[in-house]
Amino acid sequence: MNKISLPQASKLTSPNPVTLVCTQKPDGSTNLATVSWWTYLSYNPNMIAYAMAKTSYSGEMVRNNKKVILTIPGAAIADEVMGCGMSTGRDTDKIAKLGIEMQEVPNSEIKIPLHSRVAIKCSLKEFIETGDHYLYICNVEDVYGNEQEEAVFAWNGYSQIRPTK
Ligand SMILES: Cc1cc2nc3c(=O)[nH]c(=O)nc-3n(C[C@H](O)[C@H](O)[C@H](O)COP(=O)(O)O)c2cc1C
């Protein structure tokens, strides 16, 4: 085997998972950010975690109001998912700019994309400093699924979003 860097390893593990982290902005609207670094943590109780750069606007939002929904986007919005990873909610309304259709989630002010295969509604339990990222550890409140939506993954070092087929 050849010695490689961790970013090179993430290319070799391609396709990697991809989520849209949905948070609430101070004006009540929803912000979407593309995140590959997420994982299930526990089934009893239900817990998940994801890592975001310390500078991300989404991180600021979830640290403020402790609420977040992670979605697995459907293939119909693959290009928009890439777009949500290329700009920040700090100065951009990504939903309007990218024309993403949204839907309501019961008992939540945060909305999610209409084309979502899975949605995991969470409250933030704690966050831990991990190098240049924070790891957000979340309690899962409700989970929703729609098998009709085809899952997408991040390919070739996060440069492409598409299904496995
Ligand atoms: C395919 C893909 C995967 C990404 N995965 C992550 C990730 O796991 N963690 C992270 O902090 N940023 C990730 N990003 C970058 C963020 O989406 C990007 O920094 C975004 O601008 C953050 O938006 P925000 O400032 O509105 O939170 C990814 C981007 C793409 C395109």
PDB file of C-alpha atoms and ligand atoms in Angstrom:
ATOM      1  CA  MET A   1       0.000   0.000   0.000  1.00  0.00           C
ATOM      2  CA  ASN A   2       1.052   3.621  -0.578  1.00  0.00           C
ATOM      3  CA  LYS A   3       1.117   6.226   2.176  1.00  0.00           C
ATOM      4  CA  ILE A   4      -1.604   8.826   1.362  1.00  0.00           C
ATOM      5  CA  SER A   5      -3.246  11.870   2.965  1.00  0.00           C
ATOM      6  CA  LEU A   6      -6.652  11.797   4.677  1.00  0.00           C
ATOM      7  CA  PRO A   7      -8.261  13.879   1.859  1.00  0.00           C
ATOM      8  CA  GLN A   8      -6.880  11.327  -0.616  1.00  0.00           C
ATOM      9  CA  ALA A   9      -8.427   8.563   1.503  1.00  0.00           C
ATOM     10  CA  SER A  10     -11.815  10.284   1.272  1.00  0.00           C
ATOM     11  CA  LYS A  11     -11.560   9.976  -2.526  1.00  0.00           C
ATOM     12  CA  LEU A  12     -10.817   6.263  -2.224  1.00  0.00           C
ATOM     13  CA  THR A  13     -13.896   5.799   0.003  1.00  0.00           C
ATOM     14  CA  SER A  14     -16.087   7.445  -2.690  1.00  0.00           C
ATOM     15  CA  PRO A  15     -19.051   7.356  -2.914  1.00  0.00           C
ATOM     16  CA  ASN A  16     -19.466   9.009   0.479  1.00  0.00           C
ATOM     17  CA  PRO A  17     -22.797   9.794   2.134  1.00  0.00           C
ATOM     18  CA  VAL A  18     -24.337  13.201   1.721  1.00  0.00           C
ATOM     19  CA  THR A  19     -26.930  15.109   3.746  1.00  0.00           C
ATOM     20  CA  LEU A  20     -28.515  18.521   3.713  1.00  0.00           C
ATOM     21  CA  VAL A  21     -28.265  20.072   7.169  1.00  0.00           C
ATOM     22  CA  CYS A  22     -31.413  22.189   7.625  1.00  0.00           C
ATOM     23  CA  THR A  23     -31.301  24.894  10.302  1.00  0.00           C
ATOM     24  CA  GLN A  24     -33.369  27.927  11.240  1.00  0.00           C
ATOM     25  CA  LYS A  25     -32.105  31.461  10.628  1.00  0.00           C
ATOM     26  CA  PRO A  26     -32.964  34.341  13.002  1.00  0.00           C
ATOM     27  CA  ASP A  27     -35.705  35.528  10.580  1.00  0.00           C
ATOM     28  CA  GLY A  28     -37.396  32.108  10.833  1.00  0.00           C
ATOM     29  CA  SER A  29     -36.427  30.926   7.350  1.00  0.00           C
ATOM     30  CA  THR A  30     -34.497  27.721   6.697  1.00  0.00           C
ATOM     31  CA  ASN A  31     -30.838  27.429   5.703  1.00  0.00           C
ATOM     32  CA  LEU A  32     -29.498  24.380   3.860  1.00  0.00           C
ATOM     33  CA  ALA A  33     -25.872  23.187   3.875  1.00  0.00           C
ATOM     34  CA  THR A  34     -24.336  20.132   2.237  1.00  0.00           C
ATOM     35  CA  VAL A  35     -22.575  17.800   4.676  1.00  0.00           C
ATOM     36  CA  SER A  36     -20.895  14.469   4.004  1.00  0.00           C
ATOM     37  CA  TRP A  37     -19.439  13.884   7.433  1.00  0.00           C
ATOM     38  CA  TRP A  38     -22.374  12.419   9.320  1.00  0.00           C
ATOM     39  CA  THR A  39     -23.022   9.113  11.051  1.00  0.00           C
ATOM     40  CA  TYR A  40     -25.544   7.119  13.061  1.00  0.00           C
ATOM     41  CA  LEU A  41     -24.330   6.913  16.683  1.00  0.00           C
ATOM     42  CA  SER A  42     -26.914   4.964  18.706  1.00  0.00           C
ATOM     43  CA  TYR A  43     -30.292   3.212  18.301  1.00  0.00           C
ATOM     44  CA  ASN A  44     -31.089   3.265  22.028  1.00  0.00           C
ATOM     45  CA  PRO A  45     -31.539   6.141  22.482  1.00  0.00           C
ATOM     46  CA  ASN A  46     -31.588   7.269  18.843  1.00  0.00           C
ATOM     47  CA  MET A  47     -28.590   9.517  18.200  1.00  0.00           C
ATOM     48  CA  ILE A  48     -26.664  10.821  15.205  1.00  0.00           C
ATOM     49  CA  ALA A  49     -23.676  13.148  14.722  1.00  0.00           C
ATOM     50  CA  TYR A  50     -22.216  15.331  12.007  1.00  0.00           C
ATOM     51  CA  ALA A  51     -19.120  17.497  11.658  1.00  0.00           C
ATOM     52  CA  MET A  52     -19.057  21.032  10.245  1.00  0.00           C
ATOM     53  CA  ALA A  53     -16.281  23.575   9.808  1.00  0.00           C
ATOM     54  CA  LYS A  54     -16.107  25.986  12.750  1.00  0.00           C
ATOM     55  CA  THR A  55     -16.813  28.875  10.358  1.00  0.00           C
ATOM     56  CA  SER A  56     -20.072  27.461   8.947  1.00  0.00           C
ATOM     57  CA  TYR A  57     -23.238  29.527   9.349  1.00  0.00           C
ATOM     58  CA  SER A  58     -25.239  26.324   9.976  1.00  0.00           C
ATOM     59  CA  GLY A  59     -23.048  25.606  12.987  1.00  0.00           C
ATOM     60  CA  GLU A  60     -23.743  29.065  14.402  1.00  0.00           C
ATOM     61  CA  MET A  61     -27.502  28.492  13.959  1.00  0.00           C
ATOM     62  CA  VAL A  62     -27.616  25.069  15.657  1.00  0.00           C
ATOM     63  CA  ARG A  63     -25.404  26.236  18.524  1.00  0.00           C
ATOM     64  CA  ASN A  64     -27.900  29.107  19.039  1.00  0.00           C
ATOM     65  CA  ASN A  65     -31.248  27.314  18.874  1.00  0.00           C
ATOM     66  CA  LYS A  66     -30.281  23.613  19.324  1.00  0.00           C
ATOM     67  CA  LYS A  67     -32.546  22.490  16.484  1.00  0.00           C
ATOM     68  CA  VAL A  68     -31.570  20.781  13.232  1.00  0.00           C
ATOM     69  CA  ILE A  69     -33.007  18.411  10.626  1.00  0.00           C
ATOM     70  CA  LEU A  70     -30.669  16.224   8.566  1.00  0.00           C
ATOM     71  CA  THR A  71     -32.087  15.068   5.239  1.00  0.00           C
ATOM     72  CA  ILE A  72     -30.881  12.589   2.671  1.00  0.00           C
ATOM     73  CA  PRO A  73     -31.717  14.449  -0.546  1.00  0.00           C
ATOM     74  CA  GLY A  74     -33.437  12.883  -3.542  1.00  0.00           C
ATOM     75  CA  ALA A  75     -31.731  12.617  -6.942  1.00  0.00           C
ATOM     76  CA  ALA A  76     -34.100  15.252  -8.392  1.00  0.00           C
ATOM     77  CA  ILE A  77     -32.160  17.983  -6.519  1.00  0.00           C
ATOM     78  CA  ALA A  78     -28.605  16.651  -7.009  1.00  0.00           C
ATOM     79  CA  ASP A  79     -27.380  19.902  -8.622  1.00  0.00           C
ATOM     80  CA  GLU A  80     -29.030  22.020  -5.937  1.00  0.00           C
ATOM     81  CA  VAL A  81     -27.315  19.912  -3.241  1.00  0.00           C
ATOM     82  CA  MET A  82     -23.959  20.805  -4.792  1.00  0.00           C
ATOM     83  CA  GLY A  83     -25.081  24.458  -4.852  1.00  0.00           C
ATOM     84  CA  CYS A  84     -25.881  24.359  -1.108  1.00  0.00           C
ATOM     85  CA  GLY A  85     -22.244  23.422  -0.516  1.00  0.00           C
ATOM     86  CA  MET A  86     -20.860  26.325  -2.553  1.00  0.00           C
ATOM     87  CA  SER A  87     -22.325  29.342  -0.719  1.00  0.00           C
ATOM     88  CA  THR A  88     -23.092  30.346   2.858  1.00  0.00           C
ATOM     89  CA  GLY A  89     -26.441  31.172   4.410  1.00  0.00           C
ATOM     90  CA  ARG A  90     -24.686  34.098   6.079  1.00  0.00           C
ATOM     91  CA  ASP A  91     -25.183  36.189   2.915  1.00  0.00           C
ATOM     92  CA  THR A  92     -27.276  34.010   0.609  1.00  0.00           C
ATOM     93  CA  ASP A  93     -30.863  32.737   0.613  1.00  0.00           C
ATOM     94  CA  LYS A  94     -29.885  29.400  -0.947  1.00  0.00           C
ATOM     95  CA  ILE A  95     -33.470  28.127  -1.198  1.00  0.00           C
ATOM     96  CA  ALA A  96     -34.572  31.136  -3.289  1.00  0.00           C
ATOM     97  CA  LYS A  97     -31.330  31.318  -5.289  1.00  0.00           C
ATOM     98  CA  LEU A  98     -31.397  27.631  -6.218  1.00  0.00           C
ATOM     99  CA  GLY A  99     -35.216  27.417  -6.495  1.00  0.00           C
ATOM    100  CA  ILE A 100     -35.533  24.486  -4.092  1.00  0.00           C
ATOM    101  CA  GLU A 101     -39.120  23.356  -3.404  1.00  0.00           C
ATOM    102  CA  MET A 102     -39.684  22.894   0.323  1.00  0.00           C
ATOM    103  CA  GLN A 103     -42.126  21.012   2.559  1.00  0.00           C
ATOM    104  CA  GLU A 104     -43.233  21.324   6.175  1.00  0.00           C
ATOM    105  CA  VAL A 105     -42.252  18.873   8.913  1.00  0.00           C
ATOM    106  CA  PRO A 106     -44.685  18.208  11.810  1.00  0.00           C
ATOM    107  CA  ASN A 107     -43.852  20.142  14.997  1.00  0.00           C
ATOM    108  CA  SER A 108     -40.971  21.991  13.364  1.00  0.00           C
ATOM    109  CA  GLU A 109     -40.374  25.521  12.151  1.00  0.00           C
ATOM    110  CA  ILE A 110     -37.498  24.228  10.030  1.00  0.00           C
ATOM    111  CA  LYS A 111     -38.583  23.160   6.544  1.00  0.00           C
ATOM    112  CA  ILE A 112     -36.935  20.495   4.363  1.00  0.00           C
ATOM    113  CA  PRO A 113     -36.629  19.981   0.598  1.00  0.00           C
ATOM    114  CA  LEU A 114     -39.675  18.374  -1.043  1.00  0.00           C
ATOM    115  CA  HIS A 115     -37.346  15.814  -2.634  1.00  0.00           C
ATOM    116  CA  SER A 116     -36.010  14.100   0.504  1.00  0.00           C
ATOM    117  CA  ARG A 117     -35.539  10.337   0.967  1.00  0.00           C
ATOM    118  CA  VAL A 118     -34.997  10.555   4.717  1.00  0.00           C
ATOM    119  CA  ALA A 119     -35.404  13.325   7.284  1.00  0.00           C
ATOM    120  CA  ILE A 120     -34.015  13.052  10.815  1.00  0.00           C
ATOM    121  CA  LYS A 121     -35.364  15.724  13.169  1.00  0.00           C
ATOM    122  CA  CYS A 122     -32.948  16.358  16.018  1.00  0.00           C
ATOM    123  CA  SER A 123     -32.126  18.470  19.028  1.00  0.00           C
ATOM    124  CA  LEU A 124     -28.499  19.296  19.729  1.00  0.00           C
ATOM    125  CA  LYS A 125     -27.154  17.428  22.783  1.00  0.00           C
ATOM    126  CA  GLU A 126     -23.620  18.788  22.733  1.00  0.00           C
ATOM    127  CA  PHE A 127     -20.836  19.821  20.405  1.00  0.00           C
ATOM    128  CA  ILE A 128     -17.165  18.964  20.656  1.00  0.00           C
ATOM    129  CA  GLU A 129     -14.175  20.723  19.126  1.00  0.00           C
ATOM    130  CA  THR A 130     -12.501  18.416  16.612  1.00  0.00           C
ATOM    131  CA  GLY A 131      -9.620  20.258  14.921  1.00  0.00           C
ATOM    132  CA  ASP A 132     -10.996  22.738  12.388  1.00  0.00           C
ATOM    133  CA  HIS A 133     -14.532  21.327  12.775  1.00  0.00           C
ATOM    134  CA  TYR A 134     -17.102  20.948  15.528  1.00  0.00           C
ATOM    135  CA  LEU A 135     -18.736  17.551  15.968  1.00  0.00           C
ATOM    136  CA  TYR A 136     -22.458  18.033  16.635  1.00  0.00           C
ATOM    137  CA  ILE A 137     -23.943  15.183  18.688  1.00  0.00           C
ATOM    138  CA  CYS A 138     -27.725  15.091  18.388  1.00  0.00           C
ATOM    139  CA  ASN A 139     -30.711  13.382  19.992  1.00  0.00           C
ATOM    140  CA  VAL A 140     -33.136  12.125  17.334  1.00  0.00           C
ATOM    141  CA  GLU A 141     -36.758  13.214  17.892  1.00  0.00           C
ATOM    142  CA  ASP A 142     -38.551  11.945  14.760  1.00  0.00           C
ATOM    143  CA  VAL A 143     -37.548  10.190  11.545  1.00  0.00           C
ATOM    144  CA  TYR A 144     -39.379  10.308   8.182  1.00  0.00           C
ATOM    145  CA  GLY A 145     -38.752   8.363   4.969  1.00  0.00           C
ATOM    146  CA  ASN A 146     -39.873   8.251   1.327  1.00  0.00           C
ATOM    147  CA  GLU A 147     -38.635   5.238  -0.680  1.00  0.00           C
ATOM    148  CA  GLN A 148     -39.791   6.863  -3.937  1.00  0.00           C
ATOM    149  CA  GLU A 149     -36.926   9.385  -3.731  1.00  0.00           C
ATOM    150  CA  GLU A 150     -33.605   7.995  -5.000  1.00  0.00           C
ATOM    151  CA  ALA A 151     -30.671   8.597  -2.629  1.00  0.00           C
ATOM    152  CA  VAL A 152     -27.610  10.523  -3.794  1.00  0.00           C
ATOM    153  CA  PHE A 153     -23.980  10.267  -2.724  1.00  0.00           C
ATOM    154  CA  ALA A 154     -20.865  12.449  -2.993  1.00  0.00           C
ATOM    155  CA  TRP A 155     -18.370  11.108  -5.544  1.00  0.00           C
ATOM    156  CA  ASN A 156     -14.666  11.673  -6.200  1.00  0.00           C
ATOM    157  CA  GLY A 157     -13.727  13.791  -3.214  1.00  0.00           C
ATOM    158  CA  TYR A 158     -17.057  15.614  -2.969  1.00  0.00           C
ATOM    159  CA  SER A 159     -16.811  16.970  -6.539  1.00  0.00           C
ATOM    160  CA  GLN A 160     -20.010  15.355  -7.830  1.00  0.00           C
ATOM    161  CA  ILE A 161     -23.439  14.486  -6.422  1.00  0.00           C
ATOM    162  CA  ARG A 162     -25.283  11.570  -8.017  1.00  0.00           C
ATOM    163  CA  PRO A 163     -26.993   8.254  -7.298  1.00  0.00           C
ATOM    164  CA  THR A 164     -25.093   4.922  -7.253  1.00  0.00           C
ATOM    165  CA  LYS A 165     -26.726   3.681 -10.487  1.00  0.00           C
TER     166      LYS A 165
HETATM  167  C1  LIG B   1     -20.412  17.340  -1.492  1.00  0.00           C
HETATM  168  C2  LIG B   1     -20.092  18.287  -0.365  1.00  0.00           C
HETATM  169  C3  LIG B   1     -19.890  17.802   0.917  1.00  0.00           C
HETATM  170  C4  LIG B   1     -19.587  18.670   1.981  1.00  0.00           C
HETATM  171  N1  LIG B   1     -19.409  18.155   3.241  1.00  0.00           N
HETATM  172  C5  LIG B   1     -19.131  18.989   4.270  1.00  0.00           C
HETATM  173  C6  LIG B   1     -18.976  18.477   5.598  1.00  0.00           C
HETATM  174  O1  LIG B   1     -19.086  17.281   5.849  1.00  0.00           O
HETATM  175  N2  LIG B   1     -18.705  19.374   6.602  1.00  0.00           N
HETATM  176  C7  LIG B   1     -18.581  20.716   6.353  1.00  0.00           C
HETATM  177  O2  LIG B   1     -18.296  21.488   7.277  1.00  0.00           O
HETATM  178  N3  LIG B   1     -18.733  21.225   5.100  1.00  0.00           N
HETATM  179  C8  LIG B   1     -19.022  20.389   4.073  1.00  0.00           C
HETATM  180  N4  LIG B   1     -19.201  20.908   2.818  1.00  0.00           N
HETATM  181  C9  LIG B   1     -19.060  22.369   2.615  1.00  0.00           C
HETATM  182  C10 LIG B   1     -20.282  23.157   3.132  1.00  0.00           C
HETATM  183  O3  LIG B   1     -21.478  22.700   2.540  1.00  0.00           O
HETATM  184  C11 LIG B   1     -20.049  24.640   2.794  1.00  0.00           C
HETATM  185  O4  LIG B   1     -18.976  25.128   3.569  1.00  0.00           O
HETATM  186  C12 LIG B   1     -21.275  25.531   2.965  1.00  0.00           C
HETATM  187  O5  LIG B   1     -20.980  26.785   2.393  1.00  0.00           O
HETATM  188  C13 LIG B   1     -21.692  25.732   4.410  1.00  0.00           C
HETATM  189  O6  LIG B   1     -22.850  26.524   4.392  1.00  0.00           O
HETATM  190  P1  LIG B   1     -23.324  27.441   5.611  1.00  0.00           P
HETATM  191  O7  LIG B   1     -22.227  28.472   5.866  1.00  0.00           O
HETATM  192  O8  LIG B   1     -24.608  28.049   5.114  1.00  0.00           O
HETATM  193  O9  LIG B   1     -23.494  26.531   6.788  1.00  0.00           O
HETATM  194  C14 LIG B   1     -19.495  20.063   1.747  1.00  0.00           C
HETATM  195  C15 LIG B   1     -19.713  20.564   0.441  1.00  0.00           C
HETATM  196  C16 LIG B   1     -20.007  19.693  -0.601  1.00  0.00           C
HETATM  197  C17 LIG B   1     -20.263  20.246  -1.982  1.00  0.00           C
END
